[in-house]
PDB file of N, CA and C in Angstrom:
ATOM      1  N   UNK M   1     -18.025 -44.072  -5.805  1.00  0.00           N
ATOM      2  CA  UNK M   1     -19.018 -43.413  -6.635  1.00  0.00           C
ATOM      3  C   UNK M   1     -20.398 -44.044  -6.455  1.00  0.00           C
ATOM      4  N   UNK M   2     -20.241 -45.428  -6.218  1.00  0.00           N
ATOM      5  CA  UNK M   2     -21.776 -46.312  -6.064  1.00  0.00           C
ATOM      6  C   UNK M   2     -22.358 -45.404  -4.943  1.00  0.00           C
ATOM      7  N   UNK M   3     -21.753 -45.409  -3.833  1.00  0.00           N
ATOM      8  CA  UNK M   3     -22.729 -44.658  -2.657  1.00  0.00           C
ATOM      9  C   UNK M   3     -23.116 -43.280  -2.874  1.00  0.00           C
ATOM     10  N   UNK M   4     -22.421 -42.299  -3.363  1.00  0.00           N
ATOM     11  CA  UNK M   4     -22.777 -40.936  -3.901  1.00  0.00           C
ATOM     12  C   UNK M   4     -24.129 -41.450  -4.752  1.00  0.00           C
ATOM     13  N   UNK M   5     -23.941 -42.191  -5.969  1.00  0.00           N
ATOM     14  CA  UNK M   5     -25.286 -42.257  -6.731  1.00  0.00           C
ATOM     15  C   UNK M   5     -26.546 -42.957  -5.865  1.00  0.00           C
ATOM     16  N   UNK M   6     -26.101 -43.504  -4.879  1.00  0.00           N
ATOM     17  CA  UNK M   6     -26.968 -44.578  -4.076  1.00  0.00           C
ATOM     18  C   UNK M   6     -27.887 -43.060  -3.112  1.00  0.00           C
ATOM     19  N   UNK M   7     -26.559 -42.736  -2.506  1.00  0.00           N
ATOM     20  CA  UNK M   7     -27.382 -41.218  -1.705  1.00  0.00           C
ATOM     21  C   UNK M   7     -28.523 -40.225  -2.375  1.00  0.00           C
ATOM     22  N   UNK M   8     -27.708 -39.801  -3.381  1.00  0.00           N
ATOM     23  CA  UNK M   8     -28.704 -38.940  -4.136  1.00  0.00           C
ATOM     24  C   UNK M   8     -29.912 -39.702  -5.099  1.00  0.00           C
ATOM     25  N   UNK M   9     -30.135 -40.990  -5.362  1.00  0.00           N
ATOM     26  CA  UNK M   9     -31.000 -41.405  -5.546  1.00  0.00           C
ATOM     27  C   UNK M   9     -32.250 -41.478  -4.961  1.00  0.00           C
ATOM     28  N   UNK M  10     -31.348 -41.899  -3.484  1.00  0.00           N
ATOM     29  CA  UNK M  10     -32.810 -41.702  -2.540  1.00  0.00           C
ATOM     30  C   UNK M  10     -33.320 -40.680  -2.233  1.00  0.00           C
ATOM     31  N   UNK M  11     -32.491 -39.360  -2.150  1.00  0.00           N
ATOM     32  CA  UNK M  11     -32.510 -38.069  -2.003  1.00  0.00           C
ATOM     33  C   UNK M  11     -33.618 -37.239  -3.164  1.00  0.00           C
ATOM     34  N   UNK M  12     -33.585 -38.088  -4.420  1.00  0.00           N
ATOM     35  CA  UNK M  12     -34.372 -37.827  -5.469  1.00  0.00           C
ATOM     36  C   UNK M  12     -35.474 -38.181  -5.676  1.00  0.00           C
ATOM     37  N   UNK M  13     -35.945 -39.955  -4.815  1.00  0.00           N
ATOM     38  CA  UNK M  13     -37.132 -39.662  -4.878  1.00  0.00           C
ATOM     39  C   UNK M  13     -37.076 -41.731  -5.845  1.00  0.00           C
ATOM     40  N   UNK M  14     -35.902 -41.554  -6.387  1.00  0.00           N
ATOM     41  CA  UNK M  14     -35.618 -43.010  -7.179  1.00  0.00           C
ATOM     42  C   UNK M  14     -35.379 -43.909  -6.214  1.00  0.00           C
ATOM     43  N   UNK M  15     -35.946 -44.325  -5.472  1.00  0.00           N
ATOM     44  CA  UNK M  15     -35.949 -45.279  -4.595  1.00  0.00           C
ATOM     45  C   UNK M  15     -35.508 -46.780  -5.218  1.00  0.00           C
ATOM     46  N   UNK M  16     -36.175 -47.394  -6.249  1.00  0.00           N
ATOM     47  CA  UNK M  16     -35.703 -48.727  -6.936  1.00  0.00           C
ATOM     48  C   UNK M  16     -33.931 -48.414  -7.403  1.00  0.00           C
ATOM     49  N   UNK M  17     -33.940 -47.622  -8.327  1.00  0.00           N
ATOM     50  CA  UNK M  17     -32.401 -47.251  -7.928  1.00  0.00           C
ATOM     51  C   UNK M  17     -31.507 -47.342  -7.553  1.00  0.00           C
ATOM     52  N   UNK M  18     -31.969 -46.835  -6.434  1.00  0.00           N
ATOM     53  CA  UNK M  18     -31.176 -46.261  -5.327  1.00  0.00           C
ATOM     54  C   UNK M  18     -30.846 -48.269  -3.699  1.00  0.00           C
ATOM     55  N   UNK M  19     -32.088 -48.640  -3.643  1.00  0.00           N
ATOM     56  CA  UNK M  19     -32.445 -49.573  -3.561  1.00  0.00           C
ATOM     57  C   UNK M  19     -31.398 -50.769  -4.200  1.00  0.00           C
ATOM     58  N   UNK M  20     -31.181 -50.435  -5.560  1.00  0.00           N
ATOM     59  CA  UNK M  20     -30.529 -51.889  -5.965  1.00  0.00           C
ATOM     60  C   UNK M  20     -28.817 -51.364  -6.073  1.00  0.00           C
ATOM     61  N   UNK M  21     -28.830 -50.079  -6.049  1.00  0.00           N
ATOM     62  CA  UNK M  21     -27.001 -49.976  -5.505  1.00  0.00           C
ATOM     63  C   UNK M  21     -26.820 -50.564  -4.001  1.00  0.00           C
ATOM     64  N   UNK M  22     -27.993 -50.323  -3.045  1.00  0.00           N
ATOM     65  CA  UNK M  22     -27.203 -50.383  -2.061  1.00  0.00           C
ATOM     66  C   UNK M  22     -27.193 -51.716  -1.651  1.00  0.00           C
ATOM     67  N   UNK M  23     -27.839 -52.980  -2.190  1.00  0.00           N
ATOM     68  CA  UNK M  23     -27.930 -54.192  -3.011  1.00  0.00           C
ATOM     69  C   UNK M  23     -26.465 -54.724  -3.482  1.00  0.00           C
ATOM     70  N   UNK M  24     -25.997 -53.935  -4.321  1.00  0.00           N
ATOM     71  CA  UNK M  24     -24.917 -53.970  -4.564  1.00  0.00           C
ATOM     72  C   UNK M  24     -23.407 -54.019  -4.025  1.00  0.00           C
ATOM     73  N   UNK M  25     -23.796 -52.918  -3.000  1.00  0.00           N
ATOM     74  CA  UNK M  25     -22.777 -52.541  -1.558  1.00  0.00           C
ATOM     75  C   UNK M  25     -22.463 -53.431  -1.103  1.00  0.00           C
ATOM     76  N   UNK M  26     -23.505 -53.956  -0.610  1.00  0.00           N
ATOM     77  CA  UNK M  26     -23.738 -55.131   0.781  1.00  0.00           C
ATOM     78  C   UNK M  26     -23.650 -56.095  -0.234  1.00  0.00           C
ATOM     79  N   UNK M  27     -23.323 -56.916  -1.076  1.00  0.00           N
ATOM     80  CA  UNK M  27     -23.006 -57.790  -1.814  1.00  0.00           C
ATOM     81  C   UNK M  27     -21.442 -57.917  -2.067  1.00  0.00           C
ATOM     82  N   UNK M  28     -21.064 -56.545  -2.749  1.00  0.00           N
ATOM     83  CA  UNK M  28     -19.360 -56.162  -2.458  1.00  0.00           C
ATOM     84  C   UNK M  28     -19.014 -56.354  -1.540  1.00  0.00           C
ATOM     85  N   UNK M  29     -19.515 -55.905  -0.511  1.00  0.00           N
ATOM     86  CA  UNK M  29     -18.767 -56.134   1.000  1.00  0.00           C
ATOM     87  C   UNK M  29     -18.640 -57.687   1.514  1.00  0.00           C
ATOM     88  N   UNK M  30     -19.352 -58.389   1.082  1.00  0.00           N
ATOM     89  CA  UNK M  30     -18.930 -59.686   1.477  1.00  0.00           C
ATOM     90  C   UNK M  30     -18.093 -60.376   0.678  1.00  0.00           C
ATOM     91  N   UNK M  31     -17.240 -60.084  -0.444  1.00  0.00           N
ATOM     92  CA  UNK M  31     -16.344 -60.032  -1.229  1.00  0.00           C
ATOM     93  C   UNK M  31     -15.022 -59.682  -1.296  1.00  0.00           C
ATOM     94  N   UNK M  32     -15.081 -58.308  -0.384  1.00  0.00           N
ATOM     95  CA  UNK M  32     -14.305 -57.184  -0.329  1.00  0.00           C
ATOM     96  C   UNK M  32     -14.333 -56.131   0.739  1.00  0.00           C
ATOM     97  N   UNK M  33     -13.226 -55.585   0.876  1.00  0.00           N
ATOM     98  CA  UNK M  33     -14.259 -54.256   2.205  1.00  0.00           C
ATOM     99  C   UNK M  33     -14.685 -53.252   1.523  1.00  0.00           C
ATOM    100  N   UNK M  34     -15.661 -52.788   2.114  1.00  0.00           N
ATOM    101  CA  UNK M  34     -16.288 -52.029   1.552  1.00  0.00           C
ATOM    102  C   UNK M  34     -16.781 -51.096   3.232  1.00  0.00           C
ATOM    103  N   UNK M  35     -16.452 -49.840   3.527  1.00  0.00           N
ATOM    104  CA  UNK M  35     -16.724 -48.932   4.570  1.00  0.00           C
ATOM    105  C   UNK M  35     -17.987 -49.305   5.352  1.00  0.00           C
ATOM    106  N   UNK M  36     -17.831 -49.754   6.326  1.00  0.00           N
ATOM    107  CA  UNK M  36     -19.200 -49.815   6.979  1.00  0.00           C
ATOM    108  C   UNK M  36     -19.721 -48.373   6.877  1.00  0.00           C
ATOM    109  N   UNK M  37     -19.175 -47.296   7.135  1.00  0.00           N
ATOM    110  CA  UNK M  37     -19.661 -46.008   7.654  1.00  0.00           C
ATOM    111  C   UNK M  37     -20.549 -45.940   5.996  1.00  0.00           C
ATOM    112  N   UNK M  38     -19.987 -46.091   4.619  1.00  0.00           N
ATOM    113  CA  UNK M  38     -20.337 -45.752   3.555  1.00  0.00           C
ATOM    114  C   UNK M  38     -21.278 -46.053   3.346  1.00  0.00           C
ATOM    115  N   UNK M  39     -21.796 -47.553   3.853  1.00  0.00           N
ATOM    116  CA  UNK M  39     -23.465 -47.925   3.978  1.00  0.00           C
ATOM    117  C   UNK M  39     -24.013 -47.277   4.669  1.00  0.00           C
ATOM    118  N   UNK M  40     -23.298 -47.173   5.907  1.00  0.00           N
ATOM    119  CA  UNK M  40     -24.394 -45.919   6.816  1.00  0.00           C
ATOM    120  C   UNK M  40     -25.199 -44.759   5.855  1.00  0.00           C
ATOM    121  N   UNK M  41     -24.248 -44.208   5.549  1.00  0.00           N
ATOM    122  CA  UNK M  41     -24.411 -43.208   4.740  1.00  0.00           C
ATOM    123  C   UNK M  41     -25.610 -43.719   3.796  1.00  0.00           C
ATOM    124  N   UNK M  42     -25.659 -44.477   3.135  1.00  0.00           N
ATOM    125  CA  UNK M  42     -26.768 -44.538   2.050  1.00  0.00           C
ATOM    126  C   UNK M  42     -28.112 -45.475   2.887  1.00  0.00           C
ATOM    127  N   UNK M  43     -27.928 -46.026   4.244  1.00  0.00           N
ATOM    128  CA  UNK M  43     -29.170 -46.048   4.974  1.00  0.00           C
ATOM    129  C   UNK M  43     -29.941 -45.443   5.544  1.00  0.00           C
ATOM    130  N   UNK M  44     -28.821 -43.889   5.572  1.00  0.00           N
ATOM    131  CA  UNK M  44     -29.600 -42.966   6.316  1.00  0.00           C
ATOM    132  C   UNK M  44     -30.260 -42.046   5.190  1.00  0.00           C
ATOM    133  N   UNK M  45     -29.769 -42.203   4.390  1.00  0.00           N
ATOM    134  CA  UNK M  45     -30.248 -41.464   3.095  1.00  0.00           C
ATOM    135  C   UNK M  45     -31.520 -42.224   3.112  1.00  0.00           C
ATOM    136  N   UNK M  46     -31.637 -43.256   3.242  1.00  0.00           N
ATOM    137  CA  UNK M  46     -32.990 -44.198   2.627  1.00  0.00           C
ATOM    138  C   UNK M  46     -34.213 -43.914   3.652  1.00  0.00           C
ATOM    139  N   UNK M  47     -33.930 -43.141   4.768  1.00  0.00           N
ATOM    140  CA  UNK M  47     -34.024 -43.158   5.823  1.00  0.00           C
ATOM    141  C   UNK M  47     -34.228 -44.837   6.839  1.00  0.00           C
ATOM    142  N   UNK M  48     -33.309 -45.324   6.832  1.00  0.00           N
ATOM    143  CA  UNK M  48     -33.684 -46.392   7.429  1.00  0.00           C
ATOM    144  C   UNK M  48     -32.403 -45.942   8.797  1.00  0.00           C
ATOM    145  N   UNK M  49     -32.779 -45.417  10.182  1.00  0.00           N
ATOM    146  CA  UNK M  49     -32.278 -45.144  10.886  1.00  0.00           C
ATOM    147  C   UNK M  49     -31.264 -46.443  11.390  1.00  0.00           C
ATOM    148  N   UNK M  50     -32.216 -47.529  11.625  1.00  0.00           N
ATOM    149  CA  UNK M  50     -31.326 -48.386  12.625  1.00  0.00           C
ATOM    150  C   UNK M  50     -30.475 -49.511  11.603  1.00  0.00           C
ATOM    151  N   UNK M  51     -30.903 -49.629  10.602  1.00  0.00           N
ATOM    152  CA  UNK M  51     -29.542 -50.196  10.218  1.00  0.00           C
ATOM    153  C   UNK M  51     -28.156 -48.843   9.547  1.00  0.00           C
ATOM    154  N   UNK M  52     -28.764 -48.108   9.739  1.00  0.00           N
ATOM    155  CA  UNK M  52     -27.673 -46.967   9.686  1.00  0.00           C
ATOM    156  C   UNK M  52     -26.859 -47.058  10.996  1.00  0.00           C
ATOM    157  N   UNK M  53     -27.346 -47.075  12.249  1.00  0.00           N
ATOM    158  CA  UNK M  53     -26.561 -47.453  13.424  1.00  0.00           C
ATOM    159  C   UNK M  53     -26.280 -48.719  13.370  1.00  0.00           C
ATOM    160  N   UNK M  54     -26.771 -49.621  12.776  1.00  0.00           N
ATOM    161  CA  UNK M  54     -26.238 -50.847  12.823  1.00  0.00           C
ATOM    162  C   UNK M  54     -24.784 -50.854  11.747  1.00  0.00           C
ATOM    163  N   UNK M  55     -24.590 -50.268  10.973  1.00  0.00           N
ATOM    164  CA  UNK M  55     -23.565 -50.099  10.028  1.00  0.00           C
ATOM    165  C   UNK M  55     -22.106 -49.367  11.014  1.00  0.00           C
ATOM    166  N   UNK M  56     -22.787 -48.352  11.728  1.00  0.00           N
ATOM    167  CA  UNK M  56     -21.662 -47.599  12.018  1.00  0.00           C
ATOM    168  C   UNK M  56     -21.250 -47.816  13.095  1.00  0.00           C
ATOM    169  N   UNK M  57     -21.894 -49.308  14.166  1.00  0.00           N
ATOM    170  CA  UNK M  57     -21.498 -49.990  15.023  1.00  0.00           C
ATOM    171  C   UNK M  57     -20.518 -50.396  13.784  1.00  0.00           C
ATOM    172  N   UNK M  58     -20.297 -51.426  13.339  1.00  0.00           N
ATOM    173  CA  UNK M  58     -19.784 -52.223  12.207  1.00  0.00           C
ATOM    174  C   UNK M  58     -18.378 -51.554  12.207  1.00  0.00           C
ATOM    175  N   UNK M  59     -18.786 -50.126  11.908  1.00  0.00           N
ATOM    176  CA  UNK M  59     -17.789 -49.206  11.604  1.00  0.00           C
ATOM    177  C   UNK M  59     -16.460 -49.167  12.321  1.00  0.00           C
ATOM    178  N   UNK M  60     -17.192 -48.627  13.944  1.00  0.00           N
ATOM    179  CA  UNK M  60     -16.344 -48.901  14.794  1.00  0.00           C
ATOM    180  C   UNK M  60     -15.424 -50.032  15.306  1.00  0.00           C
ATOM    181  N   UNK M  61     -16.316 -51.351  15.137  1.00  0.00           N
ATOM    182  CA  UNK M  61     -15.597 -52.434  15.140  1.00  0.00           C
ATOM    183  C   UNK M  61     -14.364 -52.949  14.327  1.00  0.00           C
ATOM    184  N   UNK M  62     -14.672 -52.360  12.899  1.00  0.00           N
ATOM    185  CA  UNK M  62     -13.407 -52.364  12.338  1.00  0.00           C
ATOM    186  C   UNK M  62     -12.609 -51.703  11.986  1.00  0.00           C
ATOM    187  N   UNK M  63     -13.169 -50.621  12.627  1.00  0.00           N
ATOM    188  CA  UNK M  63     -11.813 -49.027  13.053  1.00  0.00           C
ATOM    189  C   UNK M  63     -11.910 -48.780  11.713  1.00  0.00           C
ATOM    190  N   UNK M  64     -12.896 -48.303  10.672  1.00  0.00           N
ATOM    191  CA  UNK M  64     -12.903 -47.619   9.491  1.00  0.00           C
ATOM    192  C   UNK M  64     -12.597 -46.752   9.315  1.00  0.00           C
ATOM    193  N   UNK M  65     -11.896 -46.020   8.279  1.00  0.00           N
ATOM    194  CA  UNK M  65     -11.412 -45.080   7.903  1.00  0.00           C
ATOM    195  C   UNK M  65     -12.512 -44.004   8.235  1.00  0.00           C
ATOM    196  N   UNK M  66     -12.550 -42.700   8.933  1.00  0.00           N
ATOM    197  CA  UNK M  66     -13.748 -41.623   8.670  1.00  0.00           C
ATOM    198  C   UNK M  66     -15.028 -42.040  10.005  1.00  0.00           C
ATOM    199  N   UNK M  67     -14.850 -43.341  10.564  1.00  0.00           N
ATOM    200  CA  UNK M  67     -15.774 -43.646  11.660  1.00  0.00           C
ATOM    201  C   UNK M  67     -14.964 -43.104  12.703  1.00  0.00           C
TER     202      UNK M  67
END
């Protein structure tokens, strides 16, 4: 659910928001797994292209579910 609200945040325009879920992500994930592809997803939303490819390299590397 964090990345859905993380997507459409940025999608909305709430950038701080949106910003401190995906803060959140990448904090979980070093905790826990957490989808590389799923960050993709909310970097490309942010538009930040290359760590969106940098995520879904990630992805592939650990054979994620949906990558």
């Amino acid at each position: 659910a964090t990345v859905k609200f993380a997507v459409a945040y940025f999608v909305a325009g709430r950038i701080e928001e949106a910003q401190q879920l995906l803060t959140e992500l990448i904090t979980a994930a070093t905790n826990e797994f957490v989808s590389p592809e799923l960050i993709a997803d909310v970097y490309f939303a942010a538009g930040d292209i290359d760590n969106g490819f940098i995520a879904l390299t990630r992805a592939i590397e650990v054979r994620s579910c949906g990558a």
